[in-house]
Amino acid sequence: MPELPEVQAHCERLTEQFAGRVLQRFVPFNFTALKTAVPRPEDASGCPLVEVGRRGKYLLLRFEPVTFVVHLMQGGRLLVDDKQAAKPRNGQARFVFTEGPALLLTEAGKERRAGVWCIRTADGIDVPPLDRLGPEALSFDAESLQRSFVAHNMRLHGFLRDQHHIAGLGRMLANEVCHRAKVSPFAMTGKLGLEGAASVLQAIRDAVDDGLAYERTRSDMSSSADRPGAVHGRVGEACPVCGDTIRSVSYSGYTVAYCPACQTGGKVLADNTTSKFLK
Ligand SMILES: [Zn+2]
């Protein structure tokens, strides 16, 4: 799933290419693509795109009357669409401009979870579906992060992925942040203290900076295998910091990857999925 750096760099690219272009029409290709009934997307027709902004992992295509809020979920992409085929592969919706290429929202797979919400630009962005998001990952200071850690005492990896507590991070950055901070992904947030919060915060900033620096070199959005990282997707490889073997704990939808020597005092954590087979 694209996370903060990928979405942010993509918003910057799209603003550069599309700001000022006049929307001709918004075309959903199925009933699930547009998640809202009011305001109508037609209200933006004839208006220039002001910018493509971001909140959490959402892209915000801002026109004067209406902002289109786009979430890519797992397999969605918002692509520059030169061809404008009648039935585009995996097509969910299209933004057609009066001249130049369109923007095509695609989603691979059958889940149909990516989508577009229309909100009134004048209402600001603290409205559904954005109103349930926690503060932006980069907006915390050590004190506010520690307060949130104490208020939501839970495993650090789960906290970092929870968009209601901190917006913009996903599975990859949660793995990378825990590794950079040298904290177990299963450490309880309430026990990290101010010092722990400060080191997690620094790890978030560094991981996002590295991700952004890489992503800004690209002309399109990366997949997670391309992104710079030390532990995510590197199970069985040597930790670039200490040389120990990267281990993992697997869940149905995702894998928590960590370095025992760097993060858990050398302890290898039980893998729920594998240990079942070992019994
Ligand atoms: Zn290590």
PDB file of C-alpha atoms and ligand atoms in Angstrom:
ATOM      1  CA  MET A   1       0.000   0.000   0.000  1.00  0.00           C
ATOM      2  CA  PRO A   2       1.301   3.465  -0.782  1.00  0.00           C
ATOM      3  CA  GLU A   3       2.171   5.305   2.445  1.00  0.00           C
ATOM      4  CA  LEU A   4       2.913   8.932   3.304  1.00  0.00           C
ATOM      5  CA  PRO A   5       6.101   9.367   1.191  1.00  0.00           C
ATOM      6  CA  GLU A   6       4.602   7.702  -1.900  1.00  0.00           C
ATOM      7  CA  VAL A   7       1.330   9.621  -1.671  1.00  0.00           C
ATOM      8  CA  GLN A   8       3.071  12.937  -0.916  1.00  0.00           C
ATOM      9  CA  ALA A   9       5.503  12.646  -3.846  1.00  0.00           C
ATOM     10  CA  HIS A  10       2.642  11.618  -6.140  1.00  0.00           C
ATOM     11  CA  CYS A  11       0.593  14.656  -5.071  1.00  0.00           C
ATOM     12  CA  GLU A  12       3.579  16.876  -5.881  1.00  0.00           C
ATOM     13  CA  ARG A  13       3.991  15.310  -9.343  1.00  0.00           C
ATOM     14  CA  LEU A  14       0.278  15.630 -10.111  1.00  0.00           C
ATOM     15  CA  THR A  15       0.143  19.244  -8.938  1.00  0.00           C
ATOM     16  CA  GLU A  16       3.081  20.066 -11.179  1.00  0.00           C
ATOM     17  CA  GLN A  17       1.483  18.420 -14.201  1.00  0.00           C
ATOM     18  CA  PHE A  18      -2.220  19.159 -13.681  1.00  0.00           C
ATOM     19  CA  ALA A  19      -2.654  22.362 -11.641  1.00  0.00           C
ATOM     20  CA  GLY A  20      -4.567  24.927 -13.688  1.00  0.00           C
ATOM     21  CA  ARG A  21      -6.125  22.323 -16.010  1.00  0.00           C
ATOM     22  CA  VAL A  22      -9.881  22.740 -16.333  1.00  0.00           C
ATOM     23  CA  LEU A  23     -12.029  19.731 -15.392  1.00  0.00           C
ATOM     24  CA  GLN A  24     -14.453  18.728 -18.118  1.00  0.00           C
ATOM     25  CA  ARG A  25     -16.095  15.926 -16.167  1.00  0.00           C
ATOM     26  CA  PHE A  26     -15.640  13.238 -13.560  1.00  0.00           C
ATOM     27  CA  VAL A  27     -16.604   9.772 -14.855  1.00  0.00           C
ATOM     28  CA  PRO A  28     -17.140   6.864 -12.417  1.00  0.00           C
ATOM     29  CA  PHE A  29     -16.987   3.455 -14.114  1.00  0.00           C
ATOM     30  CA  ASN A  30     -18.969   1.557 -11.469  1.00  0.00           C
ATOM     31  CA  PHE A  31     -21.289   2.076  -8.524  1.00  0.00           C
ATOM     32  CA  THR A  32     -18.601   1.650  -5.891  1.00  0.00           C
ATOM     33  CA  ALA A  33     -16.136   4.256  -7.196  1.00  0.00           C
ATOM     34  CA  LEU A  34     -17.971   7.347  -5.912  1.00  0.00           C
ATOM     35  CA  LYS A  35     -18.665   7.046  -2.189  1.00  0.00           C
ATOM     36  CA  THR A  36     -20.732  10.216  -1.711  1.00  0.00           C
ATOM     37  CA  ALA A  37     -23.951  11.657  -3.243  1.00  0.00           C
ATOM     38  CA  VAL A  38     -23.565  15.290  -2.159  1.00  0.00           C
ATOM     39  CA  PRO A  39     -21.947  17.542  -3.256  1.00  0.00           C
ATOM     40  CA  ARG A  40     -22.196  16.489  -6.890  1.00  0.00           C
ATOM     41  CA  PRO A  41     -18.919  15.994  -8.788  1.00  0.00           C
ATOM     42  CA  GLU A  42     -20.429  18.004 -11.663  1.00  0.00           C
ATOM     43  CA  ASP A  43     -20.082  21.099  -9.460  1.00  0.00           C
ATOM     44  CA  ALA A  44     -16.362  21.035 -10.292  1.00  0.00           C
ATOM     45  CA  SER A  45     -16.868  20.840 -14.071  1.00  0.00           C
ATOM     46  CA  GLY A  46     -15.490  23.934 -15.802  1.00  0.00           C
ATOM     47  CA  CYS A  47     -13.212  24.725 -12.849  1.00  0.00           C
ATOM     48  CA  PRO A  48      -9.401  24.621 -12.811  1.00  0.00           C
ATOM     49  CA  LEU A  49      -7.580  22.194 -10.517  1.00  0.00           C
ATOM     50  CA  VAL A  50      -6.027  24.290  -7.753  1.00  0.00           C
ATOM     51  CA  GLU A  51      -3.682  21.618  -6.414  1.00  0.00           C
ATOM     52  CA  VAL A  52      -3.383  17.996  -5.350  1.00  0.00           C
ATOM     53  CA  GLY A  53      -2.851  17.937  -1.592  1.00  0.00           C
ATOM     54  CA  ARG A  54      -2.636  15.144   0.950  1.00  0.00           C
ATOM     55  CA  ARG A  55      -4.106  14.171   4.316  1.00  0.00           C
ATOM     56  CA  GLY A  56      -2.853  10.890   5.741  1.00  0.00           C
ATOM     57  CA  LYS A  57      -2.857   8.459   2.822  1.00  0.00           C
ATOM     58  CA  TYR A  58      -5.621  10.337   0.988  1.00  0.00           C
ATOM     59  CA  LEU A  59      -5.020  12.493  -2.087  1.00  0.00           C
ATOM     60  CA  LEU A  60      -7.059  15.715  -2.239  1.00  0.00           C
ATOM     61  CA  LEU A  61      -7.828  17.025  -5.739  1.00  0.00           C
ATOM     62  CA  ARG A  62      -8.893  20.536  -4.875  1.00  0.00           C
ATOM     63  CA  PHE A  63     -11.150  22.561  -7.129  1.00  0.00           C
ATOM     64  CA  GLU A  64     -12.731  25.807  -5.907  1.00  0.00           C
ATOM     65  CA  PRO A  65     -16.228  24.398  -5.202  1.00  0.00           C
ATOM     66  CA  VAL A  66     -15.474  20.711  -4.634  1.00  0.00           C
ATOM     67  CA  THR A  67     -12.520  18.644  -3.426  1.00  0.00           C
ATOM     68  CA  PHE A  68     -12.214  15.041  -4.620  1.00  0.00           C
ATOM     69  CA  VAL A  69     -10.792  12.864  -1.849  1.00  0.00           C
ATOM     70  CA  VAL A  70      -9.104   9.772  -3.296  1.00  0.00           C
ATOM     71  CA  HIS A  71      -7.968   6.707  -1.349  1.00  0.00           C
ATOM     72  CA  LEU A  72      -5.881   4.120  -3.200  1.00  0.00           C
ATOM     73  CA  MET A  73      -6.148   1.376  -0.541  1.00  0.00           C
ATOM     74  CA  GLN A  74      -3.957  -1.633  -1.358  1.00  0.00           C
ATOM     75  CA  GLY A  75      -3.885  -1.875  -5.139  1.00  0.00           C
ATOM     76  CA  GLY A  76      -5.203   1.476  -6.354  1.00  0.00           C
ATOM     77  CA  ARG A  77      -3.306   3.950  -8.513  1.00  0.00           C
ATOM     78  CA  LEU A  78      -4.098   7.394  -9.882  1.00  0.00           C
ATOM     79  CA  LEU A  79      -2.477   7.338 -13.308  1.00  0.00           C
ATOM     80  CA  VAL A  80      -1.833   9.869 -16.039  1.00  0.00           C
ATOM     81  CA  ASP A  81      -4.108   8.623 -18.799  1.00  0.00           C
ATOM     82  CA  ASP A  82      -3.088   9.623 -22.327  1.00  0.00           C
ATOM     83  CA  LYS A  83      -5.162   7.037 -24.166  1.00  0.00           C
ATOM     84  CA  GLN A  84      -8.520   7.462 -22.459  1.00  0.00           C
ATOM     85  CA  ALA A  85      -9.683   4.002 -23.563  1.00  0.00           C
ATOM     86  CA  ALA A  86     -13.443   3.378 -23.474  1.00  0.00           C
ATOM     87  CA  LYS A  87     -13.036   0.458 -21.069  1.00  0.00           C
ATOM     88  CA  PRO A  88      -9.721   0.924 -19.251  1.00  0.00           C
ATOM     89  CA  ARG A  89      -8.264  -2.109 -17.472  1.00  0.00           C
ATOM     90  CA  ASN A  90      -9.079  -2.006 -13.740  1.00  0.00           C
ATOM     91  CA  GLY A  91     -10.628   1.429 -14.291  1.00  0.00           C
ATOM     92  CA  GLN A  92     -12.649   2.822 -11.379  1.00  0.00           C
ATOM     93  CA  ALA A  93     -13.061   6.466 -12.320  1.00  0.00           C
ATOM     94  CA  ARG A  94     -11.619   9.104 -14.613  1.00  0.00           C
ATOM     95  CA  PHE A  95     -11.032  12.830 -14.335  1.00  0.00           C
ATOM     96  CA  VAL A  96     -11.284  14.247 -17.873  1.00  0.00           C
ATOM     97  CA  PHE A  97      -9.794  17.688 -18.459  1.00  0.00           C
ATOM     98  CA  THR A  98     -10.675  20.060 -21.306  1.00  0.00           C
ATOM     99  CA  GLU A  99      -7.221  19.476 -22.773  1.00  0.00           C
ATOM    100  CA  GLY A 100      -4.282  17.123 -22.245  1.00  0.00           C
ATOM    101  CA  PRO A 101      -4.315  13.703 -20.579  1.00  0.00           C
ATOM    102  CA  ALA A 102      -6.921  12.550 -18.078  1.00  0.00           C
ATOM    103  CA  LEU A 103      -6.339  11.104 -14.615  1.00  0.00           C
ATOM    104  CA  LEU A 104      -7.458   7.495 -14.240  1.00  0.00           C
ATOM    105  CA  LEU A 105      -8.144   5.802 -10.910  1.00  0.00           C
ATOM    106  CA  THR A 106      -7.419   2.093 -11.255  1.00  0.00           C
ATOM    107  CA  GLU A 107      -7.582  -0.701  -8.732  1.00  0.00           C
ATOM    108  CA  ALA A 108      -6.057  -4.101  -9.335  1.00  0.00           C
ATOM    109  CA  GLY A 109      -7.915  -7.086  -7.869  1.00  0.00           C
ATOM    110  CA  LYS A 110     -11.567  -7.523  -7.074  1.00  0.00           C
ATOM    111  CA  GLU A 111     -11.803  -5.812  -3.717  1.00  0.00           C
ATOM    112  CA  ARG A 112     -13.078  -2.487  -5.048  1.00  0.00           C
ATOM    113  CA  ARG A 113     -12.064  -0.610  -1.937  1.00  0.00           C
ATOM    114  CA  ALA A 114     -10.315   2.324  -3.556  1.00  0.00           C
ATOM    115  CA  GLY A 115     -12.640   5.194  -4.150  1.00  0.00           C
ATOM    116  CA  VAL A 116     -13.501   8.861  -4.383  1.00  0.00           C
ATOM    117  CA  TRP A 117     -15.376  11.065  -1.922  1.00  0.00           C
ATOM    118  CA  CYS A 118     -16.634  14.549  -2.843  1.00  0.00           C
ATOM    119  CA  ILE A 119     -16.515  17.230  -0.170  1.00  0.00           C
ATOM    120  CA  ARG A 120     -17.255  20.946  -0.329  1.00  0.00           C
ATOM    121  CA  THR A 121     -13.926  22.776  -0.435  1.00  0.00           C
ATOM    122  CA  ALA A 122     -15.364  25.579   1.737  1.00  0.00           C
ATOM    123  CA  ASP A 123     -16.097  23.058   4.527  1.00  0.00           C
ATOM    124  CA  GLY A 124     -12.372  22.366   5.038  1.00  0.00           C
ATOM    125  CA  ILE A 125     -10.957  18.867   5.456  1.00  0.00           C
ATOM    126  CA  ASP A 126     -12.214  17.949   8.919  1.00  0.00           C
ATOM    127  CA  VAL A 127     -15.246  16.178   7.434  1.00  0.00           C
ATOM    128  CA  PRO A 128     -15.912  12.494   6.558  1.00  0.00           C
ATOM    129  CA  PRO A 129     -13.949  10.465   5.574  1.00  0.00           C
ATOM    130  CA  LEU A 130     -11.061  12.607   6.829  1.00  0.00           C
ATOM    131  CA  ASP A 131     -12.484  13.553  10.240  1.00  0.00           C
ATOM    132  CA  ARG A 132     -11.510  10.274  11.894  1.00  0.00           C
ATOM    133  CA  LEU A 133      -7.817  10.598  11.049  1.00  0.00           C
ATOM    134  CA  GLY A 134      -5.323  11.245  13.802  1.00  0.00           C
ATOM    135  CA  PRO A 135      -2.678  13.970  13.564  1.00  0.00           C
ATOM    136  CA  GLU A 136      -0.292  13.868  10.605  1.00  0.00           C
ATOM    137  CA  ALA A 137       2.767  11.722  11.372  1.00  0.00           C
ATOM    138  CA  LEU A 138       5.108  14.700  10.909  1.00  0.00           C
ATOM    139  CA  SER A 139       3.027  17.054  13.074  1.00  0.00           C
ATOM    140  CA  PHE A 140       3.849  15.406  16.412  1.00  0.00           C
ATOM    141  CA  ASP A 141       6.480  16.529  18.881  1.00  0.00           C
ATOM    142  CA  ALA A 142       7.892  14.129  21.488  1.00  0.00           C
ATOM    143  CA  GLU A 143       5.484  15.344  24.185  1.00  0.00           C
ATOM    144  CA  SER A 144       2.332  15.010  22.081  1.00  0.00           C
ATOM    145  CA  LEU A 145       3.407  11.598  20.807  1.00  0.00           C
ATOM    146  CA  GLN A 146       4.039  10.408  24.351  1.00  0.00           C
ATOM    147  CA  ARG A 147       0.615  11.689  25.446  1.00  0.00           C
ATOM    148  CA  SER A 148      -0.980   9.731  22.610  1.00  0.00           C
ATOM    149  CA  PHE A 149       1.123   6.650  23.496  1.00  0.00           C
ATOM    150  CA  VAL A 150      -0.222   6.781  27.062  1.00  0.00           C
ATOM    151  CA  ALA A 151      -3.819   7.463  25.973  1.00  0.00           C
ATOM    152  CA  HIS A 152      -3.746   4.501  23.558  1.00  0.00           C
ATOM    153  CA  ASN A 153      -1.607   1.933  25.314  1.00  0.00           C
ATOM    154  CA  MET A 154      -1.056  -0.803  22.737  1.00  0.00           C
ATOM    155  CA  ARG A 155       1.685  -2.546  20.789  1.00  0.00           C
ATOM    156  CA  LEU A 156       3.886   0.000  19.009  1.00  0.00           C
ATOM    157  CA  HIS A 157       3.532  -1.596  15.548  1.00  0.00           C
ATOM    158  CA  GLY A 158      -0.268  -1.513  15.840  1.00  0.00           C
ATOM    159  CA  PHE A 159      -0.245   2.084  17.040  1.00  0.00           C
ATOM    160  CA  LEU A 160       1.904   3.242  14.116  1.00  0.00           C
ATOM    161  CA  ARG A 161      -0.463   1.600  11.612  1.00  0.00           C
ATOM    162  CA  ASP A 162      -3.632   2.979  13.226  1.00  0.00           C
ATOM    163  CA  GLN A 163      -4.786   5.962  11.164  1.00  0.00           C
ATOM    164  CA  HIS A 164      -6.955   7.179  14.067  1.00  0.00           C
ATOM    165  CA  HIS A 165      -3.862   7.669  16.226  1.00  0.00           C
ATOM    166  CA  ILE A 166      -1.277   8.808  13.659  1.00  0.00           C
ATOM    167  CA  ALA A 167      -2.008   9.400   9.974  1.00  0.00           C
ATOM    168  CA  GLY A 168       0.141   8.392   7.016  1.00  0.00           C
ATOM    169  CA  LEU A 169       2.138   5.345   8.078  1.00  0.00           C
ATOM    170  CA  GLY A 170       1.437   1.758   6.992  1.00  0.00           C
ATOM    171  CA  ARG A 171       2.918  -1.699   7.358  1.00  0.00           C
ATOM    172  CA  MET A 172       6.245  -0.914   5.745  1.00  0.00           C
ATOM    173  CA  LEU A 173       6.980   2.280   7.649  1.00  0.00           C
ATOM    174  CA  ALA A 174       5.778   0.709  10.916  1.00  0.00           C
ATOM    175  CA  ASN A 175       8.425  -2.011  10.435  1.00  0.00           C
ATOM    176  CA  GLU A 176      11.117   0.469   9.453  1.00  0.00           C
ATOM    177  CA  VAL A 177      10.332   2.938  12.257  1.00  0.00           C
ATOM    178  CA  CYS A 178      10.503   0.252  14.973  1.00  0.00           C
ATOM    179  CA  HIS A 179      13.843  -0.936  13.560  1.00  0.00           C
ATOM    180  CA  ARG A 180      15.319   2.554  13.335  1.00  0.00           C
ATOM    181  CA  ALA A 181      14.192   3.342  16.881  1.00  0.00           C
ATOM    182  CA  LYS A 182      15.630   0.000  18.073  1.00  0.00           C
ATOM    183  CA  VAL A 183      12.330  -0.824  19.784  1.00  0.00           C
ATOM    184  CA  SER A 184      10.407  -4.096  19.643  1.00  0.00           C
ATOM    185  CA  PRO A 185       7.349  -3.856  17.370  1.00  0.00           C
ATOM    186  CA  PHE A 186       5.453  -5.447  20.282  1.00  0.00           C
ATOM    187  CA  ALA A 187       6.579  -2.976  22.948  1.00  0.00           C
ATOM    188  CA  MET A 188       3.621  -1.379  24.750  1.00  0.00           C
ATOM    189  CA  THR A 189       3.404   2.310  23.866  1.00  0.00           C
ATOM    190  CA  GLY A 190       2.420   3.283  27.413  1.00  0.00           C
ATOM    191  CA  LYS A 191       5.776   2.065  28.713  1.00  0.00           C
ATOM    192  CA  LEU A 192       8.036   3.876  26.225  1.00  0.00           C
ATOM    193  CA  GLY A 193       8.218   7.137  28.172  1.00  0.00           C
ATOM    194  CA  LEU A 194       9.241  10.515  26.818  1.00  0.00           C
ATOM    195  CA  GLU A 195      12.649   9.258  25.749  1.00  0.00           C
ATOM    196  CA  GLY A 196      11.093   6.362  23.841  1.00  0.00           C
ATOM    197  CA  ALA A 197       8.584   8.685  22.197  1.00  0.00           C
ATOM    198  CA  ALA A 198      11.423  11.011  21.155  1.00  0.00           C
ATOM    199  CA  SER A 199      13.372   8.195  19.523  1.00  0.00           C
ATOM    200  CA  VAL A 200      10.281   6.819  17.755  1.00  0.00           C
ATOM    201  CA  LEU A 201       9.517  10.338  16.510  1.00  0.00           C
ATOM    202  CA  GLN A 202      13.051  10.762  15.160  1.00  0.00           C
ATOM    203  CA  ALA A 203      12.742   7.355  13.458  1.00  0.00           C
ATOM    204  CA  ILE A 204       9.439   8.431  11.847  1.00  0.00           C
ATOM    205  CA  ARG A 205      11.008  11.639  10.517  1.00  0.00           C
ATOM    206  CA  ASP A 206      14.088   9.844   9.186  1.00  0.00           C
ATOM    207  CA  ALA A 207      12.083   7.031   7.560  1.00  0.00           C
ATOM    208  CA  VAL A 208       9.686   9.486   5.911  1.00  0.00           C
ATOM    209  CA  ASP A 209      12.586  11.693   4.751  1.00  0.00           C
ATOM    210  CA  ASP A 210      14.362   8.727   3.160  1.00  0.00           C
ATOM    211  CA  GLY A 211      11.150   7.498   1.547  1.00  0.00           C
ATOM    212  CA  LEU A 212      10.374  10.957   0.172  1.00  0.00           C
ATOM    213  CA  ALA A 213      13.907  11.491  -1.139  1.00  0.00           C
ATOM    214  CA  TYR A 214      13.672   8.208  -3.046  1.00  0.00           C
ATOM    215  CA  GLU A 215      10.117   8.711  -4.235  1.00  0.00           C
ATOM    216  CA  ARG A 216      10.857  12.205  -5.575  1.00  0.00           C
ATOM    217  CA  THR A 217      13.445  10.703  -7.949  1.00  0.00           C
ATOM    218  CA  ARG A 218      10.695   8.691  -9.658  1.00  0.00           C
ATOM    219  CA  SER A 219       8.224   9.615 -12.377  1.00  0.00           C
ATOM    220  CA  ASP A 220       5.605   7.214 -11.000  1.00  0.00           C
ATOM    221  CA  MET A 221       4.627   5.640  -7.691  1.00  0.00           C
ATOM    222  CA  SER A 222       6.903   2.852  -6.429  1.00  0.00           C
ATOM    223  CA  SER A 223       5.783  -0.550  -5.235  1.00  0.00           C
ATOM    224  CA  SER A 224       6.928  -1.543  -1.752  1.00  0.00           C
ATOM    225  CA  ALA A 225       9.655  -3.878  -3.074  1.00  0.00           C
ATOM    226  CA  ASP A 226      11.427  -0.857  -4.654  1.00  0.00           C
ATOM    227  CA  ARG A 227      11.410   1.338  -1.555  1.00  0.00           C
ATOM    228  CA  PRO A 228      14.461   1.836   0.633  1.00  0.00           C
ATOM    229  CA  GLY A 229      14.290  -0.106   3.885  1.00  0.00           C
ATOM    230  CA  ALA A 230      16.241  -2.284   6.296  1.00  0.00           C
ATOM    231  CA  VAL A 231      13.722  -4.900   7.458  1.00  0.00           C
ATOM    232  CA  HIS A 232      10.448  -4.736   5.503  1.00  0.00           C
ATOM    233  CA  GLY A 233      10.367  -7.507   2.880  1.00  0.00           C
ATOM    234  CA  ARG A 234      13.894  -8.575   3.930  1.00  0.00           C
ATOM    235  CA  VAL A 235      13.168 -11.555   6.173  1.00  0.00           C
ATOM    236  CA  GLY A 236      16.137 -13.944   6.198  1.00  0.00           C
ATOM    237  CA  GLU A 237      18.558 -11.251   5.027  1.00  0.00           C
ATOM    238  CA  ALA A 238      21.268  -9.700   7.196  1.00  0.00           C
ATOM    239  CA  CYS A 239      20.384  -6.573   9.174  1.00  0.00           C
ATOM    240  CA  PRO A 240      22.317  -3.675   7.571  1.00  0.00           C
ATOM    241  CA  VAL A 241      23.018  -2.251  11.037  1.00  0.00           C
ATOM    242  CA  CYS A 242      24.287  -5.294  12.955  1.00  0.00           C
ATOM    243  CA  GLY A 243      24.348  -8.299  10.603  1.00  0.00           C
ATOM    244  CA  ASP A 244      21.855 -10.410  12.583  1.00  0.00           C
ATOM    245  CA  THR A 245      19.174 -12.225  10.560  1.00  0.00           C
ATOM    246  CA  ILE A 246      15.917 -10.330   9.993  1.00  0.00           C
ATOM    247  CA  ARG A 247      12.992 -12.301  11.472  1.00  0.00           C
ATOM    248  CA  SER A 248       9.270 -11.997  11.120  1.00  0.00           C
ATOM    249  CA  VAL A 249       5.948 -12.673  12.779  1.00  0.00           C
ATOM    250  CA  SER A 250       3.158 -13.254  10.275  1.00  0.00           C
ATOM    251  CA  TYR A 251      -0.506 -12.355  10.537  1.00  0.00           C
ATOM    252  CA  SER A 252      -3.260 -13.042   8.027  1.00  0.00           C
ATOM    253  CA  GLY A 253      -2.837  -9.768   6.173  1.00  0.00           C
ATOM    254  CA  TYR A 254       0.708  -8.687   6.893  1.00  0.00           C
ATOM    255  CA  THR A 255       4.121  -9.483   8.298  1.00  0.00           C
ATOM    256  CA  VAL A 256       5.937  -7.771  11.134  1.00  0.00           C
ATOM    257  CA  ALA A 257       9.661  -7.812  10.324  1.00  0.00           C
ATOM    258  CA  TYR A 258      12.343  -7.004  12.896  1.00  0.00           C
ATOM    259  CA  CYS A 259      15.967  -7.540  13.840  1.00  0.00           C
ATOM    260  CA  PRO A 260      16.335  -9.483  17.118  1.00  0.00           C
ATOM    261  CA  ALA A 261      19.785  -8.065  17.960  1.00  0.00           C
ATOM    262  CA  CYS A 262      18.702  -4.443  17.322  1.00  0.00           C
ATOM    263  CA  GLN A 263      15.199  -4.597  18.739  1.00  0.00           C
ATOM    264  CA  THR A 264      14.390  -7.433  21.126  1.00  0.00           C
ATOM    265  CA  GLY A 265      17.632  -8.047  22.999  1.00  0.00           C
ATOM    266  CA  GLY A 266      18.315 -10.996  20.713  1.00  0.00           C
ATOM    267  CA  LYS A 267      15.005 -12.693  21.504  1.00  0.00           C
ATOM    268  CA  VAL A 268      13.283 -14.396  18.550  1.00  0.00           C
ATOM    269  CA  LEU A 269       9.551 -13.835  18.861  1.00  0.00           C
ATOM    270  CA  ALA A 270       7.098 -16.691  18.336  1.00  0.00           C
ATOM    271  CA  ASP A 271       5.634 -16.691  14.856  1.00  0.00           C
ATOM    272  CA  ASN A 272       1.945 -17.566  15.206  1.00  0.00           C
ATOM    273  CA  THR A 273       1.644 -19.001  11.713  1.00  0.00           C
ATOM    274  CA  THR A 274       4.838 -21.059  11.577  1.00  0.00           C
ATOM    275  CA  SER A 275       4.656 -22.304  15.135  1.00  0.00           C
ATOM    276  CA  LYS A 276       1.314 -23.942  14.317  1.00  0.00           C
ATOM    277  CA  PHE A 277       3.081 -26.120  11.745  1.00  0.00           C
ATOM    278  CA  LEU A 278       5.934 -26.890  14.140  1.00  0.00           C
ATOM    279  CA  LYS A 279       3.644 -28.321  16.827  1.00  0.00           C
TER     280      LYS A 279
HETATM  281 ZN    ZN B   1      20.173  -5.364  13.549  1.00  0.00          ZN
END
